[in-house]
Amino acid sequence: MTQLSHPAQTLLENLDGFRVEIDIERERADIVLQRPPYNIIAMPQRDQLRLVFESLDENPAVRVIVLRAEGEHFSSGGDIKGFLAASPEHVSKLAWNIAAPARCTKPVIAANRGYCFGVGFEISLACDFRIVTETTRYALPEQKLGQIPGSGGSARLQKMVGIT
């Protein structure tokens, strides 16, 4: 891995549930979710993901960013216990953090397979492209709990597919 040119450089030592790989020859950066088997996305991880997307977007050695995951599933969603324990201030930043790929000036590709639920689906929707396998399953299960997806997924999905 090479260094990121961003004030969050020291963050790389304490990434929560993911790693960053930069391939200088291919001018590609991979953000790899690494909390298998379901790659649950914890609350602190959302802030860190935003900072890393911003860092990679500013890095002149990177021309494309790929978001992928270890294991059989992209992400089964967020850590519900962490969400319930989060402060209102932190909850108010969820949509901003998860929309980080959409704000990148470089193309961002989500490589989805297996479960791509909740916040995993929402961050995938914020990417420019989604590559899927036959095993990929998308869902916003918050709706079954009487909740509106909190990171902008339902609005982004409606904008992409329209109202049916």
mmCIF file of C-alpha atoms in Angstrom:
data_model
loop_
_atom_site.group_PDB
_atom_site.id
_atom_site.type_symbol
_atom_site.label_atom_id
_atom_site.label_comp_id
_atom_site.label_asym_id
_atom_site.label_seq_id
_atom_site.Cartn_x
_atom_site.Cartn_y
_atom_site.Cartn_z
ATOM 1 C CA MET A 1 0.000 0.000 0.000
ATOM 2 C CA THR A 2 1.209 3.483 -0.720
ATOM 3 C CA GLN A 3 0.497 6.513 1.375
ATOM 4 C CA LEU A 4 -2.570 8.670 0.963
ATOM 5 C CA SER A 5 -2.094 12.418 0.595
ATOM 6 C CA HIS A 6 -4.656 13.551 3.135
ATOM 7 C CA PRO A 7 -4.711 14.792 6.739
ATOM 8 C CA ALA A 8 -6.294 11.458 7.646
ATOM 9 C CA GLN A 9 -3.065 9.596 6.802
ATOM 10 C CA THR A 10 -2.691 8.343 10.383
ATOM 11 C CA LEU A 11 -6.154 6.815 10.106
ATOM 12 C CA LEU A 12 -4.728 3.998 7.976
ATOM 13 C CA GLU A 13 -3.199 2.419 11.052
ATOM 14 C CA ASN A 14 -6.566 1.973 12.747
ATOM 15 C CA LEU A 15 -9.079 1.194 10.018
ATOM 16 C CA ASP A 16 -12.234 -0.427 11.358
ATOM 17 C CA GLY A 17 -13.371 -3.395 9.281
ATOM 18 C CA PHE A 18 -11.673 -2.569 5.978
ATOM 19 C CA ARG A 19 -8.305 -2.033 4.339
ATOM 20 C CA VAL A 20 -7.001 0.063 1.454
ATOM 21 C CA GLU A 21 -4.853 -1.337 -1.356
ATOM 22 C CA ILE A 22 -3.256 0.984 -3.918
ATOM 23 C CA ASP A 23 -1.815 -0.442 -7.136
ATOM 24 C CA ILE A 24 0.379 2.314 -8.597
ATOM 25 C CA GLU A 25 0.969 0.483 -11.909
ATOM 26 C CA ARG A 26 -2.767 0.113 -12.539
ATOM 27 C CA GLU A 27 -3.578 3.519 -10.978
ATOM 28 C CA ARG A 28 -6.254 1.765 -8.950
ATOM 29 C CA ALA A 29 -7.232 1.848 -5.302
ATOM 30 C CA ASP A 30 -9.307 -0.858 -3.654
ATOM 31 C CA ILE A 31 -11.260 -0.352 -0.462
ATOM 32 C CA VAL A 32 -11.836 -3.875 0.834
ATOM 33 C CA LEU A 33 -14.473 -4.573 3.484
ATOM 34 C CA GLN A 34 -12.950 -7.211 5.755
ATOM 35 C CA ARG A 35 -15.380 -8.290 8.391
ATOM 36 C CA PRO A 36 -16.538 -11.600 6.864
ATOM 37 C CA PRO A 37 -18.700 -13.526 6.623
ATOM 38 C CA TYR A 38 -21.272 -10.714 6.377
ATOM 39 C CA ASN A 39 -19.065 -7.585 6.392
ATOM 40 C CA ILE A 40 -21.264 -5.654 8.791
ATOM 41 C CA ILE A 41 -20.518 -1.927 8.597
ATOM 42 C CA ALA A 42 -20.050 -0.402 12.061
ATOM 43 C CA MET A 43 -20.815 3.230 12.898
ATOM 44 C CA PRO A 44 -17.139 4.374 13.212
ATOM 45 C CA GLN A 45 -16.378 2.645 9.908
ATOM 46 C CA ARG A 46 -18.728 5.040 8.077
ATOM 47 C CA ASP A 47 -16.678 8.086 9.113
ATOM 48 C CA GLN A 48 -13.471 6.314 8.163
ATOM 49 C CA LEU A 49 -14.826 5.238 4.785
ATOM 50 C CA ARG A 50 -15.733 8.847 4.002
ATOM 51 C CA LEU A 51 -12.231 10.042 4.884
ATOM 52 C CA VAL A 52 -10.622 7.318 2.788
ATOM 53 C CA PHE A 53 -12.811 8.077 -0.249
ATOM 54 C CA GLU A 54 -11.860 11.759 0.092
ATOM 55 C CA SER A 55 -8.166 10.834 0.397
ATOM 56 C CA LEU A 56 -8.192 8.592 -2.642
ATOM 57 C CA ASP A 57 -10.069 11.177 -4.674
ATOM 58 C CA GLU A 58 -7.283 13.689 -3.932
ATOM 59 C CA ASN A 59 -4.472 11.212 -4.641
ATOM 60 C CA PRO A 60 -3.008 11.859 -8.129
ATOM 61 C CA ALA A 61 -1.667 8.281 -8.310
ATOM 62 C CA VAL A 62 -5.233 6.908 -8.266
ATOM 63 C CA ARG A 63 -7.518 7.076 -11.325
ATOM 64 C CA VAL A 64 -10.220 4.600 -10.270
ATOM 65 C CA ILE A 65 -11.553 3.397 -6.907
ATOM 66 C CA VAL A 66 -13.033 -0.072 -6.388
ATOM 67 C CA LEU A 67 -15.135 -0.922 -3.340
ATOM 68 C CA ARG A 68 -15.228 -4.673 -2.716
ATOM 69 C CA ALA A 69 -15.377 -7.169 0.118
ATOM 70 C CA GLU A 70 -13.679 -10.280 1.415
ATOM 71 C CA GLY A 71 -15.749 -13.417 1.602
ATOM 72 C CA GLU A 72 -19.022 -14.523 0.112
ATOM 73 C CA HIS A 73 -21.050 -11.357 0.827
ATOM 74 C CA PHE A 74 -20.493 -7.679 0.078
ATOM 75 C CA SER A 75 -22.316 -6.520 3.235
ATOM 76 C CA SER A 76 -25.391 -7.589 5.147
ATOM 77 C CA GLY A 77 -25.772 -3.996 6.358
ATOM 78 C CA GLY A 78 -25.021 -1.980 9.438
ATOM 79 C CA ASP A 79 -24.422 -2.802 13.062
ATOM 80 C CA ILE A 80 -27.909 -2.296 14.553
ATOM 81 C CA LYS A 81 -26.647 -2.112 18.165
ATOM 82 C CA GLY A 82 -24.141 0.563 17.176
ATOM 83 C CA PHE A 83 -26.846 2.519 15.391
ATOM 84 C CA LEU A 84 -29.103 2.463 18.448
ATOM 85 C CA ALA A 85 -26.241 3.647 20.680
ATOM 86 C CA ALA A 86 -25.120 6.456 18.338
ATOM 87 C CA SER A 87 -25.537 10.098 19.278
ATOM 88 C CA PRO A 88 -28.028 12.218 17.308
ATOM 89 C CA GLU A 89 -25.064 14.215 15.950
ATOM 90 C CA HIS A 90 -23.448 11.051 14.593
ATOM 91 C CA VAL A 91 -26.725 9.802 13.118
ATOM 92 C CA SER A 92 -27.164 13.148 11.338
ATOM 93 C CA LYS A 93 -23.912 12.476 9.410
ATOM 94 C CA LEU A 94 -24.872 9.021 8.122
ATOM 95 C CA ALA A 95 -26.120 10.102 4.702
ATOM 96 C CA TRP A 96 -23.138 12.449 4.171
ATOM 97 C CA ASN A 97 -20.636 9.712 5.019
ATOM 98 C CA ILE A 98 -22.256 7.042 2.874
ATOM 99 C CA ALA A 99 -22.605 9.443 -0.088
ATOM 100 C CA ALA A 100 -18.810 9.908 -0.218
ATOM 101 C CA PRO A 101 -18.405 7.768 -3.374
ATOM 102 C CA ALA A 102 -20.934 9.967 -5.197
ATOM 103 C CA ARG A 103 -18.852 13.061 -4.417
ATOM 104 C CA CYS A 104 -15.656 11.574 -5.850
ATOM 105 C CA THR A 105 -14.470 13.063 -9.129
ATOM 106 C CA LYS A 106 -12.905 9.727 -10.065
ATOM 107 C CA PRO A 107 -14.996 6.713 -11.099
ATOM 108 C CA VAL A 108 -15.994 4.484 -8.193
ATOM 109 C CA ILE A 109 -16.978 0.873 -8.852
ATOM 110 C CA ALA A 110 -18.768 -1.363 -6.341
ATOM 111 C CA ALA A 111 -18.056 -5.068 -6.835
ATOM 112 C CA ASN A 112 -21.131 -6.703 -5.304
ATOM 113 C CA ARG A 113 -21.752 -10.366 -4.547
ATOM 114 C CA GLY A 114 -23.916 -12.213 -2.101
ATOM 115 C CA TYR A 115 -25.832 -10.037 0.337
ATOM 116 C CA CYS A 116 -25.807 -6.328 -0.377
ATOM 117 C CA PHE A 117 -28.264 -5.098 2.231
ATOM 118 C CA GLY A 118 -28.981 -1.912 4.150
ATOM 119 C CA VAL A 119 -26.032 0.452 4.366
ATOM 120 C CA GLY A 120 -24.048 -1.927 2.141
ATOM 121 C CA PHE A 121 -26.640 -1.402 -0.602
ATOM 122 C CA GLU A 122 -26.749 2.336 0.115
ATOM 123 C CA ILE A 123 -22.991 2.807 -0.303
ATOM 124 C CA SER A 124 -23.122 0.664 -3.436
ATOM 125 C CA LEU A 125 -25.859 2.931 -4.831
ATOM 126 C CA ALA A 126 -23.575 5.929 -4.203
ATOM 127 C CA CYS A 127 -20.947 4.440 -6.528
ATOM 128 C CA ASP A 128 -20.840 5.225 -10.248
ATOM 129 C CA PHE A 129 -21.009 1.569 -11.303
ATOM 130 C CA ARG A 130 -22.102 -1.687 -9.689
ATOM 131 C CA ILE A 131 -20.723 -4.992 -10.926
ATOM 132 C CA VAL A 132 -22.720 -7.983 -9.721
ATOM 133 C CA THR A 133 -22.620 -11.768 -9.705
ATOM 134 C CA GLU A 134 -25.476 -14.238 -9.967
ATOM 135 C CA THR A 135 -25.430 -14.509 -6.165
ATOM 136 C CA THR A 136 -25.977 -10.792 -5.525
ATOM 137 C CA ARG A 137 -29.122 -9.928 -3.548
ATOM 138 C CA TYR A 138 -30.109 -6.328 -2.825
ATOM 139 C CA ALA A 139 -32.408 -5.178 -0.023
ATOM 140 C CA LEU A 140 -33.211 -2.262 2.254
ATOM 141 C CA PRO A 141 -34.461 -4.308 5.243
ATOM 142 C CA GLU A 142 -34.908 -1.218 7.438
ATOM 143 C CA GLN A 143 -38.313 -0.826 5.825
ATOM 144 C CA LYS A 144 -39.482 -4.117 7.353
ATOM 145 C CA LEU A 145 -38.608 -2.636 10.758
ATOM 146 C CA GLY A 146 -40.708 0.460 10.087
ATOM 147 C CA GLN A 147 -37.607 2.578 9.428
ATOM 148 C CA ILE A 148 -36.608 4.709 6.480
ATOM 149 C CA PRO A 149 -33.116 3.804 5.233
ATOM 150 C CA GLY A 150 -31.004 6.435 6.981
ATOM 151 C CA SER A 151 -28.178 6.927 4.523
ATOM 152 C CA GLY A 152 -30.046 8.127 1.441
ATOM 153 C CA GLY A 153 -30.539 4.753 -0.216
ATOM 154 C CA SER A 154 -34.261 4.960 -0.872
ATOM 155 C CA ALA A 155 -33.964 8.418 -2.483
ATOM 156 C CA ARG A 156 -30.960 7.373 -4.579
ATOM 157 C CA LEU A 157 -32.683 4.143 -5.665
ATOM 158 C CA GLN A 158 -35.878 5.999 -6.646
ATOM 159 C CA LYS A 159 -33.833 8.462 -8.694
ATOM 160 C CA MET A 160 -32.161 5.566 -10.542
ATOM 161 C CA VAL A 161 -35.185 3.377 -11.266
ATOM 162 C CA GLY A 162 -38.038 5.861 -11.072
ATOM 163 C CA ILE A 163 -41.380 5.566 -9.338
ATOM 164 C CA THR A 164 -43.291 2.391 -10.130
#
